[in-house]
Amino acid sequence: MVYRLISHFLSHSVAPRLARCLLCGDSATGNGLCAPCSAELPYLHDACGTCALPLPRGATSCPRCLQRPPSFSSASAAWHYAFPIGQLVQHFKYRGDLAAGHSLARLAAVAIEPRDRRPDLLVPIPLHWRRYWSRGYNQAQLIAVEFGRQWQLPVHSRLLRKRSATETQLQLKRAQRLRNLSQSFAVGEAVAGLHIGLVDDVITTGATLEAAARTLLAAGAAQVSAYALARTP
Ligand SMILES: [Zn+2]
Ligand SMILES: [Zn+2]
């Protein structure tokens, strides 16, 4: 089923069937949006080079990363998590709107393509199997597959495994959340010496990325970079 979903997801790019813009209904280009709507998306230009946190114009590092750098070496996000990106991501994630997901992944792949220091492979942030079952797909995996296709990088979807459901994490304080999360991933393949590109839909606190990166580095990975569609403030 996963295989069918991925090929369905990618088939949009082989033969674009999205004649109408997802946002305004006008005729769309191959990426599912019309040119004016694409141009108005809230692209993230000024951000922390390490964690992608939106920053004032000209600033390149956020105070938190300067004080205590995270385990991952860089993070890139294509957009601010703001209208209409937030709405499109929600539709993709919770309502099975694969067309929205595909458009976003395709546009983001162009916006944040790694030019130098490219990762050796891409790894989506996994979902716990229970959530995977109820949703039917992992949105991060579909994004990673599109990034991998455009960046010509292999995608290892089973390299990281989610150990325990973390639905309750939102209620915990950040420090406690980090402690819990660092035990929540397991590495299932050899990663020694590799530069891993983690892929997620949205970066919020960065706690999930930090936990996944720590797990990968502890397993011998040389470096971890992160790529996402959007970043919250
Ligand atoms: Zn439009
Ligand atoms: Zn930062």
Tab-separated table of C-alpha atoms and ligand atoms in Angstrom:
chain	number	residue	atom	x	y	z
A	1	MET	CA	0.000	0.000	0.000
A	2	VAL	CA	2.842	2.368	0.827
A	3	TYR	CA	4.384	1.634	-2.530
A	4	ARG	CA	1.119	2.405	-4.310
A	5	LEU	CA	0.768	5.663	-2.380
A	6	ILE	CA	4.275	6.780	-3.261
A	7	SER	CA	3.869	6.025	-6.942
A	8	HIS	CA	0.500	7.779	-6.916
A	9	PHE	CA	2.163	10.736	-5.189
A	10	LEU	CA	4.981	10.869	-7.726
A	11	SER	CA	2.738	10.329	-10.742
A	12	HIS	CA	1.541	13.915	-10.347
A	13	SER	CA	4.982	15.048	-11.361
A	14	VAL	CA	5.248	12.745	-14.355
A	15	ALA	CA	1.941	13.848	-15.863
A	16	PRO	CA	0.606	16.931	-14.120
A	17	ARG	CA	-3.121	16.491	-13.780
A	18	LEU	CA	-3.676	19.489	-11.559
A	19	ALA	CA	-5.203	21.892	-14.006
A	20	ARG	CA	-6.676	24.115	-11.269
A	21	CYS	CA	-4.786	26.143	-8.683
A	22	LEU	CA	-5.226	24.602	-5.225
A	23	LEU	CA	-5.698	28.044	-3.719
A	24	CYS	CA	-7.739	30.147	-6.138
A	25	GLY	CA	-9.077	27.755	-8.779
A	26	ASP	CA	-7.441	29.542	-11.722
A	27	SER	CA	-5.449	27.481	-14.176
A	28	ALA	CA	-2.350	26.140	-12.520
A	29	THR	CA	1.170	25.394	-13.672
A	30	GLY	CA	2.639	21.913	-13.218
A	31	ASN	CA	3.196	22.434	-9.510
A	32	GLY	CA	-0.513	22.745	-8.658
A	33	LEU	CA	-0.635	26.501	-8.057
A	34	CYS	CA	-1.115	29.425	-10.435
A	35	ALA	CA	1.825	31.792	-10.914
A	36	PRO	CA	0.394	34.664	-8.779
A	37	CYS	CA	-0.433	32.315	-5.867
A	38	SER	CA	3.034	30.703	-6.069
A	39	ALA	CA	4.674	34.123	-6.004
A	40	GLU	CA	2.749	35.140	-2.890
A	41	LEU	CA	3.707	32.157	-0.761
A	42	PRO	CA	5.475	33.228	2.466
A	43	TYR	CA	8.988	32.133	1.516
A	44	LEU	CA	11.426	32.086	4.414
A	45	HIS	CA	14.370	34.295	3.489
A	46	ASP	CA	15.874	35.477	6.769
A	47	ALA	CA	16.357	32.566	9.127
A	48	CYS	CA	18.835	31.019	11.530
A	49	GLY	CA	21.248	28.931	9.452
A	50	THR	CA	21.306	26.281	12.132
A	51	CYS	CA	17.650	25.818	13.147
A	52	ALA	CA	15.772	27.797	10.445
A	53	LEU	CA	14.070	30.029	13.020
A	54	PRO	CA	12.733	33.164	11.264
A	55	LEU	CA	14.941	36.138	12.135
A	56	PRO	CA	14.995	39.863	11.425
A	57	ARG	CA	16.539	40.835	8.105
A	58	GLY	CA	20.319	40.388	8.033
A	59	ALA	CA	20.609	38.156	11.102
A	60	THR	CA	22.070	34.694	10.467
A	61	SER	CA	21.959	32.953	13.822
A	62	CYS	CA	19.392	32.850	16.623
A	63	PRO	CA	20.427	33.433	20.269
A	64	ARG	CA	19.548	29.897	21.288
A	65	CYS	CA	21.784	28.282	18.640
A	66	LEU	CA	24.638	30.657	19.505
A	67	GLN	CA	24.350	29.711	23.164
A	68	ARG	CA	23.761	26.000	22.769
A	69	PRO	CA	24.109	24.663	19.211
A	70	PRO	CA	21.821	21.721	18.451
A	71	SER	CA	23.137	18.311	17.359
A	72	PHE	CA	22.099	18.833	13.740
A	73	SER	CA	24.413	21.127	11.800
A	74	SER	CA	21.856	22.967	9.697
A	75	ALA	CA	18.136	23.190	8.997
A	76	SER	CA	16.346	24.629	5.988
A	77	ALA	CA	12.646	25.365	5.547
A	78	ALA	CA	11.018	26.751	2.434
A	79	TRP	CA	8.278	28.834	4.090
A	80	HIS	CA	7.053	30.497	7.221
A	81	TYR	CA	4.307	28.356	8.762
A	82	ALA	CA	1.709	30.951	7.882
A	83	PHE	CA	-1.278	31.365	5.555
A	84	PRO	CA	-1.760	29.606	3.175
A	85	ILE	CA	1.092	27.149	3.877
A	86	GLY	CA	-0.383	26.187	7.261
A	87	GLN	CA	-3.734	25.356	5.679
A	88	LEU	CA	-2.175	23.344	2.846
A	89	VAL	CA	0.017	21.391	5.268
A	90	GLN	CA	-3.014	20.624	7.469
A	91	HIS	CA	-4.978	19.352	4.486
A	92	PHE	CA	-2.026	17.223	3.430
A	93	LYS	CA	-1.373	15.856	6.887
A	94	TYR	CA	-4.812	15.256	8.280
A	95	ARG	CA	-7.226	15.126	5.361
A	96	GLY	CA	-5.333	12.983	2.896
A	97	ASP	CA	-4.880	15.822	0.411
A	98	LEU	CA	-1.921	14.318	-1.432
A	99	ALA	CA	-2.166	16.876	-4.242
A	100	ALA	CA	-1.490	19.678	-1.750
A	101	GLY	CA	1.411	17.697	-0.299
A	102	HIS	CA	2.885	17.052	-3.669
A	103	SER	CA	2.694	20.704	-4.730
A	104	LEU	CA	4.348	21.819	-1.512
A	105	ALA	CA	7.091	19.194	-1.692
A	106	ARG	CA	7.810	20.027	-5.298
A	107	LEU	CA	8.041	23.786	-4.711
A	108	ALA	CA	10.055	23.356	-1.507
A	109	ALA	CA	12.544	21.058	-3.239
A	110	VAL	CA	13.391	23.921	-5.579
A	111	ALA	CA	13.531	26.520	-2.794
A	112	ILE	CA	15.835	24.662	-0.395
A	113	GLU	CA	17.891	22.394	-2.647
A	114	PRO	CA	21.276	21.810	-0.936
A	115	ARG	CA	23.991	23.148	-3.238
A	116	ASP	CA	27.132	22.391	-1.255
A	117	ARG	CA	27.579	19.850	1.515
A	118	ARG	CA	24.859	17.637	0.147
A	119	PRO	CA	23.739	14.781	2.397
A	120	ASP	CA	24.514	11.189	1.381
A	121	LEU	CA	20.908	10.130	1.828
A	122	LEU	CA	17.531	11.368	3.031
A	123	VAL	CA	15.626	9.943	5.996
A	124	PRO	CA	12.046	10.977	6.831
A	125	ILE	CA	11.108	11.529	10.468
A	126	PRO	CA	9.082	8.369	11.150
A	127	LEU	CA	5.597	8.180	12.588
A	128	HIS	CA	4.776	5.759	15.362
A	129	TRP	CA	3.178	2.695	13.727
A	130	ARG	CA	-0.121	3.343	15.469
A	131	ARG	CA	-0.420	6.793	13.973
A	132	TYR	CA	0.832	5.498	10.651
A	133	TRP	CA	-1.943	2.926	10.627
A	134	SER	CA	-4.660	5.418	11.373
A	135	ARG	CA	-3.409	7.953	8.819
A	136	GLY	CA	-2.380	5.484	6.116
A	137	TYR	CA	0.772	7.369	5.155
A	138	ASN	CA	3.674	9.294	6.632
A	139	GLN	CA	3.649	12.818	5.231
A	140	ALA	CA	7.397	13.224	5.917
A	141	GLN	CA	8.103	10.125	3.842
A	142	LEU	CA	6.153	11.458	0.857
A	143	ILE	CA	8.057	14.767	1.091
A	144	ALA	CA	11.390	12.924	1.349
A	145	VAL	CA	10.555	10.867	-1.733
A	146	GLU	CA	9.892	14.033	-3.751
A	147	PHE	CA	13.052	15.751	-2.418
A	148	GLY	CA	15.062	12.616	-3.224
A	149	ARG	CA	13.667	12.526	-6.744
A	150	GLN	CA	14.511	16.167	-7.425
A	151	TRP	CA	17.850	16.188	-5.622
A	152	GLN	CA	18.803	12.734	-6.907
A	153	LEU	CA	19.495	11.378	-3.459
A	154	PRO	CA	18.492	7.970	-2.088
A	155	VAL	CA	15.689	7.894	0.508
A	156	HIS	CA	15.932	5.405	3.372
A	157	SER	CA	12.467	5.396	4.897
A	158	ARG	CA	13.107	2.601	7.361
A	159	LEU	CA	16.443	3.789	8.672
A	160	LEU	CA	14.855	5.514	11.664
A	161	ARG	CA	12.076	3.936	13.676
A	162	LYS	CA	9.790	5.604	16.197
A	163	ARG	CA	9.882	3.705	19.429
A	164	SER	CA	7.014	5.044	21.452
A	165	ALA	CA	3.943	7.131	20.812
A	166	THR	CA	4.619	10.712	21.793
A	167	GLU	CA	1.135	12.144	21.538
A	168	THR	CA	1.378	13.426	25.080
A	169	GLN	CA	4.594	15.326	24.384
A	170	LEU	CA	2.747	18.568	23.772
A	171	GLN	CA	1.743	18.717	27.386
A	172	LEU	CA	5.284	18.372	28.649
A	173	LYS	CA	7.785	21.116	29.241
A	174	ARG	CA	10.592	21.478	26.721
A	175	ALA	CA	13.359	19.935	28.827
A	176	GLN	CA	11.224	16.997	29.781
A	177	ARG	CA	10.115	16.646	26.182
A	178	LEU	CA	13.724	16.475	24.988
A	179	ARG	CA	14.544	13.825	27.583
A	180	ASN	CA	11.593	11.703	26.530
A	181	LEU	CA	12.241	12.163	22.843
A	182	SER	CA	15.888	11.159	22.938
A	183	GLN	CA	14.785	7.629	23.703
A	184	SER	CA	12.082	7.602	21.105
A	185	PHE	CA	14.040	6.766	17.941
A	186	ALA	CA	15.974	3.668	16.947
A	187	VAL	CA	18.417	3.287	14.042
A	188	GLY	CA	17.927	0.208	11.862
A	189	GLU	CA	20.782	0.507	9.347
A	190	ALA	CA	24.516	1.257	9.364
A	191	VAL	CA	25.068	5.025	9.325
A	192	ALA	CA	28.767	5.257	10.255
A	193	GLY	CA	30.457	8.212	8.579
A	194	LEU	CA	27.341	9.265	6.654
A	195	HIS	CA	25.867	12.725	6.284
A	196	ILE	CA	22.145	12.193	6.895
A	197	GLY	CA	19.453	14.561	5.631
A	198	LEU	CA	16.419	14.400	7.913
A	199	VAL	CA	13.105	15.385	6.333
A	200	ASP	CA	9.986	16.585	8.150
A	201	ASP	CA	6.892	18.551	7.194
A	202	VAL	CA	7.128	21.368	9.746
A	203	ILE	CA	9.832	22.345	12.233
A	204	THR	CA	8.241	23.685	15.399
A	205	THR	CA	10.446	23.560	18.489
A	206	GLY	CA	13.152	21.516	16.792
A	207	ALA	CA	12.924	18.999	19.635
A	208	THR	CA	12.001	16.114	17.333
A	209	LEU	CA	14.901	16.899	15.000
A	210	GLU	CA	17.265	17.196	17.943
A	211	ALA	CA	16.227	13.791	19.256
A	212	ALA	CA	16.515	12.131	15.848
A	213	ALA	CA	19.881	13.789	15.192
A	214	ARG	CA	21.260	12.689	18.568
A	215	THR	CA	20.178	9.122	17.874
A	216	LEU	CA	21.849	9.154	14.442
A	217	LEU	CA	25.077	10.720	15.711
A	218	ALA	CA	25.198	8.237	18.595
A	219	ALA	CA	24.939	5.476	15.973
A	220	GLY	CA	27.991	6.884	14.179
A	221	ALA	CA	26.584	9.305	11.590
A	222	ALA	CA	29.119	12.001	10.711
A	223	GLN	CA	26.645	14.851	10.289
A	224	VAL	CA	22.908	15.549	10.261
A	225	SER	CA	21.127	18.252	8.274
A	226	ALA	CA	17.396	18.899	8.256
A	227	TYR	CA	14.956	19.897	5.526
A	228	ALA	CA	11.319	20.870	5.999
A	229	LEU	CA	8.463	22.553	4.206
A	230	ALA	CA	7.875	25.177	6.870
A	231	ARG	CA	9.103	26.658	10.139
A	232	THR	CA	7.011	28.107	12.942
A	233	PRO	CA	8.172	31.368	14.594
B	1	ZN	ZN	-3.967	30.605	-7.625
B	2	ZN	ZN	18.796	28.805	15.580
